[in-house]
PDB file of C-alpha atoms in Angstrom:
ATOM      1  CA  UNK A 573       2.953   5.774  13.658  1.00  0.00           C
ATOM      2  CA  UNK A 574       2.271   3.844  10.219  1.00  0.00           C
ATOM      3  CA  UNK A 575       1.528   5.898   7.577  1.00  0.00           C
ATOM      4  CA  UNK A 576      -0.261   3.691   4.417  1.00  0.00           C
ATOM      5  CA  UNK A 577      -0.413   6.040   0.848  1.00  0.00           C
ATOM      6  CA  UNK A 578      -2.201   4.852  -1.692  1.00  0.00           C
ATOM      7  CA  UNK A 579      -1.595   6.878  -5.270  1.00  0.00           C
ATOM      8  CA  UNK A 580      -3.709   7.591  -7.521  1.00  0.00           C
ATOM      9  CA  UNK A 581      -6.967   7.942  -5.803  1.00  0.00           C
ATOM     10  CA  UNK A 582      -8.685   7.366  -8.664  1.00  0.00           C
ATOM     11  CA  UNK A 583      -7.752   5.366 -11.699  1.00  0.00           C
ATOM     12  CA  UNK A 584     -10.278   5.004 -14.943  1.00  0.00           C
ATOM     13  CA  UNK A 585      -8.607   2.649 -17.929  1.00  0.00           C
ATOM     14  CA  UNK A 586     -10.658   1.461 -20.947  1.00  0.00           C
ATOM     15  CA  UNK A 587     -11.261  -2.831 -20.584  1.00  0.00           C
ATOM     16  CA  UNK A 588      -8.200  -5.021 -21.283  1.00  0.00           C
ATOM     17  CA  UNK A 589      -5.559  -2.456 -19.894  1.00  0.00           C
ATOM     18  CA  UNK A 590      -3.227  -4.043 -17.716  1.00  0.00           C
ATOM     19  CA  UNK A 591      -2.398  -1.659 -14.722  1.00  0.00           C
ATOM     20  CA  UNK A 592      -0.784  -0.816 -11.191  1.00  0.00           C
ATOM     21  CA  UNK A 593      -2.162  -0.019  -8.048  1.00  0.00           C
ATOM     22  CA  UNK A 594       0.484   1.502  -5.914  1.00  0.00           C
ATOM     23  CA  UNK A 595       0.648   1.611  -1.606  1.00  0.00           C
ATOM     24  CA  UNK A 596       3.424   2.666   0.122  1.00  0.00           C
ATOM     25  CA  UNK A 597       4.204   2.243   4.053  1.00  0.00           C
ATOM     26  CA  UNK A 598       6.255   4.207   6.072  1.00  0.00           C
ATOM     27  CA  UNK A 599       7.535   1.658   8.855  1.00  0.00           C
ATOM     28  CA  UNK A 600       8.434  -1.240   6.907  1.00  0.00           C
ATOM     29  CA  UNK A 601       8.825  -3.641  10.139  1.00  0.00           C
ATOM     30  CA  UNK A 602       5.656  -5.162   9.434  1.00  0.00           C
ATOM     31  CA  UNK A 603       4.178  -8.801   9.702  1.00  0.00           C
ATOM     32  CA  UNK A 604       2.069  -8.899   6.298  1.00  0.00           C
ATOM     33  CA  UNK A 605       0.335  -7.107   3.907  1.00  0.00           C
ATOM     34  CA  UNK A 606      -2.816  -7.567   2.418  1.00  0.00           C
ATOM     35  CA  UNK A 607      -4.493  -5.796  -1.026  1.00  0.00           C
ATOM     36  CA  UNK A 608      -8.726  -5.890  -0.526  1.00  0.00           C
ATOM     37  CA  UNK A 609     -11.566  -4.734  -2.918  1.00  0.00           C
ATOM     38  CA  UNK A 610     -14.366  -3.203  -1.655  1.00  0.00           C
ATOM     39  CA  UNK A 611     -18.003  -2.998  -3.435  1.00  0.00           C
ATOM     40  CA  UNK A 612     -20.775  -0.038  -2.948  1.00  0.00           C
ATOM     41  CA  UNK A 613     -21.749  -0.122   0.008  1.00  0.00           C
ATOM     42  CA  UNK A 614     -20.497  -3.340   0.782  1.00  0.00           C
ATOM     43  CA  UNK A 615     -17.395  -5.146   3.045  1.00  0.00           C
ATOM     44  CA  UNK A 616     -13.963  -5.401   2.103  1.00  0.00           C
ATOM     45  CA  UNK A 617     -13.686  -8.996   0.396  1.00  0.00           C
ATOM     46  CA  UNK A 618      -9.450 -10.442   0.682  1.00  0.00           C
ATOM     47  CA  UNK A 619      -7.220 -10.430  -2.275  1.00  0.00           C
ATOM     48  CA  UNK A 620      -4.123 -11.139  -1.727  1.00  0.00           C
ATOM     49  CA  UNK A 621      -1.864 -11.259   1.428  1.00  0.00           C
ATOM     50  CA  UNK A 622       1.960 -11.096   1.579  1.00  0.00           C
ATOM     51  CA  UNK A 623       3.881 -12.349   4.426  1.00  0.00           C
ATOM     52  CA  UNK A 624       6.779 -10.198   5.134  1.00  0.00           C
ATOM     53  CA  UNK A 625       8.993 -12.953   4.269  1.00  0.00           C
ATOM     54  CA  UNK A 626       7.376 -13.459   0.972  1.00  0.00           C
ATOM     55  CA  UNK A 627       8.116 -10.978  -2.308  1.00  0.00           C
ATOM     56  CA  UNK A 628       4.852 -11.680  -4.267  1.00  0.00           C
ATOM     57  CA  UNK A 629       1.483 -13.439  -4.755  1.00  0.00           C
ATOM     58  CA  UNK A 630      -0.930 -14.745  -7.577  1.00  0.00           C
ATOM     59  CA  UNK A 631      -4.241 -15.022  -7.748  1.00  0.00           C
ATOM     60  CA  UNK A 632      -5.496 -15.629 -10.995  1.00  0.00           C
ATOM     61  CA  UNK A 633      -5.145 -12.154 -13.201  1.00  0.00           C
ATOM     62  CA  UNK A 634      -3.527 -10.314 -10.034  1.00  0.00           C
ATOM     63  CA  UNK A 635      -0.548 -10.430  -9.102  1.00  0.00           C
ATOM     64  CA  UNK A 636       0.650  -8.338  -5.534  1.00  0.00           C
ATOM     65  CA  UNK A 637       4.527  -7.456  -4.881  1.00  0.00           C
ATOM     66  CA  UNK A 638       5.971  -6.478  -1.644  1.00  0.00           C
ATOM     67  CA  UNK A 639       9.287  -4.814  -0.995  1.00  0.00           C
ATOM     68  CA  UNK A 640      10.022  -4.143   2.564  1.00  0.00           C
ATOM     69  CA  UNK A 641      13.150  -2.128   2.341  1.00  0.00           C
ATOM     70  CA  UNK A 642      11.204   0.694   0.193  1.00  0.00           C
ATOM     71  CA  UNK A 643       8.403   0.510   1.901  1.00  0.00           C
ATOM     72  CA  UNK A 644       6.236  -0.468  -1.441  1.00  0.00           C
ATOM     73  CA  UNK A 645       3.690  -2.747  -2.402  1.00  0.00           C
ATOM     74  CA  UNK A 646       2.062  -3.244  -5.729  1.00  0.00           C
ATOM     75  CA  UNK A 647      -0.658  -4.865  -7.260  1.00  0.00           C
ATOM     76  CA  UNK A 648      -0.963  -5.590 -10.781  1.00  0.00           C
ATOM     77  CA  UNK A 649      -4.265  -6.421 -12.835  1.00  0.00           C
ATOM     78  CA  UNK A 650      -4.158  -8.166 -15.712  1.00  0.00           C
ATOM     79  CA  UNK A 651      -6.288  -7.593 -18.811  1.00  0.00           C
ATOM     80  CA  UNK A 652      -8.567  -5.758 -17.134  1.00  0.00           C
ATOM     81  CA  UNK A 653     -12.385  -5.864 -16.941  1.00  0.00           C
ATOM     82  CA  UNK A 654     -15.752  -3.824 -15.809  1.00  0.00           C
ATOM     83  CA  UNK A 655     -16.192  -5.788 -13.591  1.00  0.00           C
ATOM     84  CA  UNK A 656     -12.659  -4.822 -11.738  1.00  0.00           C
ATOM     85  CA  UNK A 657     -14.460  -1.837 -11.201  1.00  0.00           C
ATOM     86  CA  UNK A 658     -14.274  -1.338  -7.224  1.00  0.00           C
ATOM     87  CA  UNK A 659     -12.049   0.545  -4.857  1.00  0.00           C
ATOM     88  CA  UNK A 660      -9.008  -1.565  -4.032  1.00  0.00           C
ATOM     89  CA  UNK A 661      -7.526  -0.890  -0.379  1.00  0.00           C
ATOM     90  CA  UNK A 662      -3.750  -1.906   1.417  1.00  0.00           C
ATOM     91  CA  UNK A 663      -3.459  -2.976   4.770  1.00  0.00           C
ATOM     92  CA  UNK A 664      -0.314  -4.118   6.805  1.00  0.00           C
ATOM     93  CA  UNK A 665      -0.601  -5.793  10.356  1.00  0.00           C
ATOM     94  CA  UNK A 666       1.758  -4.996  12.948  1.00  0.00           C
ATOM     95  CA  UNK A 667       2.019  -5.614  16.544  1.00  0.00           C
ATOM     96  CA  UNK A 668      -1.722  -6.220  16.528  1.00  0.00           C
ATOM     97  CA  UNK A 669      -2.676  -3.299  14.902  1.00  0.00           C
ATOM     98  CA  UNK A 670      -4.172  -3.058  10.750  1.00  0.00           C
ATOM     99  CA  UNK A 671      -3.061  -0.071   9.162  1.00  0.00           C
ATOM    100  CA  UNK A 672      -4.917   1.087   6.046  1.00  0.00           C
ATOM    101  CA  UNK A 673      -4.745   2.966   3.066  1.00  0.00           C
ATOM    102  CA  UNK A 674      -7.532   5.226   1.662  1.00  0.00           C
ATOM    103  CA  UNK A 675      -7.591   3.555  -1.481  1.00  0.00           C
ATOM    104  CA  UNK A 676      -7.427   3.404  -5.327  1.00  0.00           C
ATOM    105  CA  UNK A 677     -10.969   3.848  -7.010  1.00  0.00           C
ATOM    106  CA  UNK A 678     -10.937   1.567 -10.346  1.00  0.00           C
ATOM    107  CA  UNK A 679     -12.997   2.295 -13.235  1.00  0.00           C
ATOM    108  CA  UNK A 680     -12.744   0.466 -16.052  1.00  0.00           C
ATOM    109  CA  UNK A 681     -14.967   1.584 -19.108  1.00  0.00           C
ATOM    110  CA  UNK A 682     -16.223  -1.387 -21.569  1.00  0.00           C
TER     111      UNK A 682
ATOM    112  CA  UNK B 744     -15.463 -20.867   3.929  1.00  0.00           C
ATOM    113  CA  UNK B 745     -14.572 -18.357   6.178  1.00  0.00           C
ATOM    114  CA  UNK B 746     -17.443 -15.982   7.456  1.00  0.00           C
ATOM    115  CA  UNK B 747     -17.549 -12.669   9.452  1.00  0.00           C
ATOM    116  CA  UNK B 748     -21.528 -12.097   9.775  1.00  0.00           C
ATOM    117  CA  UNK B 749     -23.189  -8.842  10.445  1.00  0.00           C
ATOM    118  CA  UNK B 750     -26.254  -9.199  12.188  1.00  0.00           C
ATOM    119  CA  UNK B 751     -27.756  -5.923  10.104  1.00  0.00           C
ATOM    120  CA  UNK B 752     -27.007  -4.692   6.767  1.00  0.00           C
ATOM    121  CA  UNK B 753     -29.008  -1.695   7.169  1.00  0.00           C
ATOM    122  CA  UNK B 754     -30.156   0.133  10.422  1.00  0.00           C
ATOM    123  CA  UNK B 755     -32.180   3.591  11.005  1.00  0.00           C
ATOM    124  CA  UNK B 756     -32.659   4.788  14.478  1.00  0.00           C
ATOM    125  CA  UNK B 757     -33.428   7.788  15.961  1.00  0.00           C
ATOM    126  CA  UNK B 758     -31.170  10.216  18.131  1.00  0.00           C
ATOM    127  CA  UNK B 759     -30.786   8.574  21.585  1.00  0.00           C
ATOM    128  CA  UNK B 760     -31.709   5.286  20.887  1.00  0.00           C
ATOM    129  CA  UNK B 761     -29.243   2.496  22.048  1.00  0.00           C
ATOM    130  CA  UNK B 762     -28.102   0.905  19.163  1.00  0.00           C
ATOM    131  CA  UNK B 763     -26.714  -2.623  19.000  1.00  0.00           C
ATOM    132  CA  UNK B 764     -24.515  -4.309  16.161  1.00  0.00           C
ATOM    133  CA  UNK B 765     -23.577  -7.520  16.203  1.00  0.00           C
ATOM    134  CA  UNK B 766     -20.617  -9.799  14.708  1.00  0.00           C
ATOM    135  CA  UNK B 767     -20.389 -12.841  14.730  1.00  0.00           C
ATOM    136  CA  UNK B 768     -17.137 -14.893  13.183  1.00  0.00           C
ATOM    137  CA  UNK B 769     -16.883 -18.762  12.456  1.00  0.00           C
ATOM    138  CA  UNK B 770     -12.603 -18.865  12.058  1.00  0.00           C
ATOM    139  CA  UNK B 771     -12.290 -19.258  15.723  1.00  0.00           C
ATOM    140  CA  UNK B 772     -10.170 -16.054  15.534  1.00  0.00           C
ATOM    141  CA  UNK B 773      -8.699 -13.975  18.668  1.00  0.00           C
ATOM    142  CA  UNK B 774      -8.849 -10.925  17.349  1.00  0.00           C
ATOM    143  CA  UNK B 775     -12.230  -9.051  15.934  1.00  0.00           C
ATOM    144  CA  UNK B 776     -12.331  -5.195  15.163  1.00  0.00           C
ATOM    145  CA  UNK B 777     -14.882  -2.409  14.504  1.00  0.00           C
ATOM    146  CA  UNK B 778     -13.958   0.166  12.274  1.00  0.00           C
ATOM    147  CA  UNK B 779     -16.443   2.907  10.611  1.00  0.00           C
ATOM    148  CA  UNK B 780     -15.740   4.097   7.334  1.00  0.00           C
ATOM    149  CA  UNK B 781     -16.795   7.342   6.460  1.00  0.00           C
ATOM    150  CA  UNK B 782     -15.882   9.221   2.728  1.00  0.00           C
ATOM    151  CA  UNK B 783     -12.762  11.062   2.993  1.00  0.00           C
ATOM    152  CA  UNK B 784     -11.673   9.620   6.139  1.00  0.00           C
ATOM    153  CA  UNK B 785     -11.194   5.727   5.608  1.00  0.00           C
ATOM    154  CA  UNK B 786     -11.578   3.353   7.907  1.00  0.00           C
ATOM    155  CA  UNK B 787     -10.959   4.247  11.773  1.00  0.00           C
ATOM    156  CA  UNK B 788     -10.752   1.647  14.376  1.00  0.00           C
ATOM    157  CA  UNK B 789     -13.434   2.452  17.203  1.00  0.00           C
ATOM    158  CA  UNK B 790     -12.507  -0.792  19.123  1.00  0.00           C
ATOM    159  CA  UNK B 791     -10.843  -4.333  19.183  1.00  0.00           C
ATOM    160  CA  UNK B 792     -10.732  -7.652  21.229  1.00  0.00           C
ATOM    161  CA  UNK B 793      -8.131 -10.049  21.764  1.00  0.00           C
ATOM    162  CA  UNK B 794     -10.119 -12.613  23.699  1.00  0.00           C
ATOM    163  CA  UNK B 795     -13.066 -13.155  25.750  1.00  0.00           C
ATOM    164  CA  UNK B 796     -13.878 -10.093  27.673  1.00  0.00           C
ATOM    165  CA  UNK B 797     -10.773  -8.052  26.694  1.00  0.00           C
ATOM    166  CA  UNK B 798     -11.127  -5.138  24.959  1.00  0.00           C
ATOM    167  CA  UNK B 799      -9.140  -2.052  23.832  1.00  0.00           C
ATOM    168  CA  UNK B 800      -9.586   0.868  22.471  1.00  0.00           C
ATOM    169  CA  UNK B 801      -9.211   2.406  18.919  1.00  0.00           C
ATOM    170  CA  UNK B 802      -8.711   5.698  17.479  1.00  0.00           C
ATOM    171  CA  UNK B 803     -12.172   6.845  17.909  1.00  0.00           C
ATOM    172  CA  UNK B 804     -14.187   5.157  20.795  1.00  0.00           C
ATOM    173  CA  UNK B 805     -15.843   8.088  22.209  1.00  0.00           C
ATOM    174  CA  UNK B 806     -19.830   7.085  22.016  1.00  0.00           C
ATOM    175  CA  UNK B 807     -19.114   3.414  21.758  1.00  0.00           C
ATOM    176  CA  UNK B 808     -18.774   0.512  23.824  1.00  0.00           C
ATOM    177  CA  UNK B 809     -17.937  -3.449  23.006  1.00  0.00           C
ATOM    178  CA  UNK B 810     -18.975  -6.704  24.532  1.00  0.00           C
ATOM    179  CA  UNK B 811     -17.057 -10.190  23.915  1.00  0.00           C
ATOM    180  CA  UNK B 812     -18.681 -12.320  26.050  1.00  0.00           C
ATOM    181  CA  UNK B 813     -17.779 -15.294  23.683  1.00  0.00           C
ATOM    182  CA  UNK B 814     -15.091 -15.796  21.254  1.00  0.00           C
ATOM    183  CA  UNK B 815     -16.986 -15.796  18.274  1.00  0.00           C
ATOM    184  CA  UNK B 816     -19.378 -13.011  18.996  1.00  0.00           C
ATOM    185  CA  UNK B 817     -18.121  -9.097  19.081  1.00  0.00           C
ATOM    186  CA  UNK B 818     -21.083  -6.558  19.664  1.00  0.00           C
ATOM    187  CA  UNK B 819     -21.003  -2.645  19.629  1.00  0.00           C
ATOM    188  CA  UNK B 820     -23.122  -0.340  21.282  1.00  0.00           C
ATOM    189  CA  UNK B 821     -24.184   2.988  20.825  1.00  0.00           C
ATOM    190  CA  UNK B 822     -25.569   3.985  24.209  1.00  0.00           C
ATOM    191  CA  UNK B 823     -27.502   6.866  22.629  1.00  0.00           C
ATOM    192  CA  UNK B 824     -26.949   7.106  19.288  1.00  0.00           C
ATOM    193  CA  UNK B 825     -26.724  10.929  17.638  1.00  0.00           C
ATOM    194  CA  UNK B 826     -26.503  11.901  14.127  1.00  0.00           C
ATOM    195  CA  UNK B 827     -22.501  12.010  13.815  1.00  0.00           C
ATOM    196  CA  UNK B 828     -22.697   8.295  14.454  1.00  0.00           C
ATOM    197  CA  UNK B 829     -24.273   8.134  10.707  1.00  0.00           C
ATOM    198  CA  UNK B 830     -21.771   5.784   8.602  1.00  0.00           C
ATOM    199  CA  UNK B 831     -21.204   2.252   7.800  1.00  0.00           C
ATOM    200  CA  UNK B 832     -19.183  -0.147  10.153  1.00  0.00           C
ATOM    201  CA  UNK B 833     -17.191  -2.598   9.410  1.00  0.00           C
ATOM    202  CA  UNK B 834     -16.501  -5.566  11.722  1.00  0.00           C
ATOM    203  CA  UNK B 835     -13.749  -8.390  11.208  1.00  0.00           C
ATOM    204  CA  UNK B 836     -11.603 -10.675  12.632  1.00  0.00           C
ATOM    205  CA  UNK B 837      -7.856 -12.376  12.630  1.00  0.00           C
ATOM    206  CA  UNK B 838      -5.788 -14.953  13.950  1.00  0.00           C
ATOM    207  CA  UNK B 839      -3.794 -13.334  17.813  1.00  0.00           C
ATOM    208  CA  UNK B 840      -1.277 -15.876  17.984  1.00  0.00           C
ATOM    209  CA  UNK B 841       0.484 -17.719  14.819  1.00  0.00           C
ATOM    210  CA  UNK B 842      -1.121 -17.756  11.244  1.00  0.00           C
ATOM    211  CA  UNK B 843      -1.022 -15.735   8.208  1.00  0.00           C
ATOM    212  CA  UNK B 844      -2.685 -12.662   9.992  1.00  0.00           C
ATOM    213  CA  UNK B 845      -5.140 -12.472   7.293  1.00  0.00           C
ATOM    214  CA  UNK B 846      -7.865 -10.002   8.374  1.00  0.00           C
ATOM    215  CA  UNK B 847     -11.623 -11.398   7.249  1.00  0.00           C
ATOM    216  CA  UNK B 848     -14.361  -8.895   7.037  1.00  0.00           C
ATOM    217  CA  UNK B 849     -18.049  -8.547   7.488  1.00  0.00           C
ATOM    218  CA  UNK B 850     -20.342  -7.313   4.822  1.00  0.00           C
ATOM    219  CA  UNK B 851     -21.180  -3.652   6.400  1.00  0.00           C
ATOM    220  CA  UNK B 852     -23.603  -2.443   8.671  1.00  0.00           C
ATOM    221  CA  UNK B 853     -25.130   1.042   7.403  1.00  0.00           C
ATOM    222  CA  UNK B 854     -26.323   2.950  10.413  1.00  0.00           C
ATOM    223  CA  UNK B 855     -28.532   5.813   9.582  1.00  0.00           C
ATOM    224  CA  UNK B 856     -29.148   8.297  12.347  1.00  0.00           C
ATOM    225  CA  UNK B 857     -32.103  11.014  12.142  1.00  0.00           C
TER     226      UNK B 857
END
């Protein structure tokens, strides 16, 4: 079964750090994987997804990495900012099934 | 823009009430989940879909059930709803069949049980 880490659990940086979310997978046949950030009480709102063909994607100041072989995935926040504050979650699909990670709680002090 | 709707955001029933949530998804998408999310344990799959009127189970589908009577629409049920079934759920959607896979979720349903 697909095991999804996600280290540290909890992550506080003063505003305009840059910094790296780490998630790590232990079956690394898998179709995509996807970075999320997820609100108080809210949903989990898309980031970034990686195809499993793909090494990397952008999105304005983040920037997601996937390496298959080592069963890694990062994602990197640029300059950061309070209101990056969230918890920031992993997922990989395969054969019709999302696995998750626990997540990485961001804090990032003004 | 792509939406997963939740019919409720917030919900308080009382133990053995039947409990419906609703989801309803506008990306004409196979797939749609339910997951709870509880702190500590992450998010669990209770059940998915693949199509109209399939449905399979997840990790934890003891107390629920699903309906899918149309593609966009995924509904769980609590037949009688007891306090353990406290927590917020989740409820999304993705492509079956070619695609990105990208997995779209709702904004939460927080079901209070007393």
């Amino acid at each position: 079964k697909q095991e999804v880490t996600q280290i540290p659990a909890a992550l506080s940086v003063p505003e305009g750090e840059n910094l790296v979310l780490n998630c790590s997978f232990t079956d690394s046949a898998i179709y995509n994987l996807q970075w999320f950030r997820q609100d108080p009480g809210k949903g989990l709102t898309s980031l970034l997804l990686i195809q499993s063909s793909q090494r990397e994607q952008t999105s304005g100041r983040l920037n997601a990495s996937l390496d298959k072989s080592s069963g890694r995935s990062t994602l990197y926040i640029a300059a950061s900012q309070p209101g990056d504050s969230a918890t920031y979650l992993c997922a990989n699909y395969n054969f019709n099934k999302f696995y998750f990670g626990s997540g990485t709680k961001l804090n990032v002090k003004p | 823009d792509v939406k997963v709707t939740q019919s409720s955001r917030y919900l308080v029933k009382r133990t053995g009430e039947k409990v419906f949530l609703e989801c309803v998804q506008d990306m004409d998408h196979e797939n749609m989940f339910w997951y709870r999310q509880d702190p500590g344990l992450g998010l669990r799959l209770i059940y998915f879909s693949y199509d109209v009127k399939m449905k399979e189970k997840g990790d934890i589908p003891e107390g629920y059930s699903v309906s899918r009577e149309k593609k966009e629409r995924f509904s769980l049920i609590l037949e009688s709803a007891s306090t353990n079934q406290t927590s917020m759920y989740l409820c999304a959607s993705s492509f079956f069949t070619g695609g990105t896979g990208e997995l779209f979720f709702g904004e939460g349903s927080r079901l209070t049980v007393l």
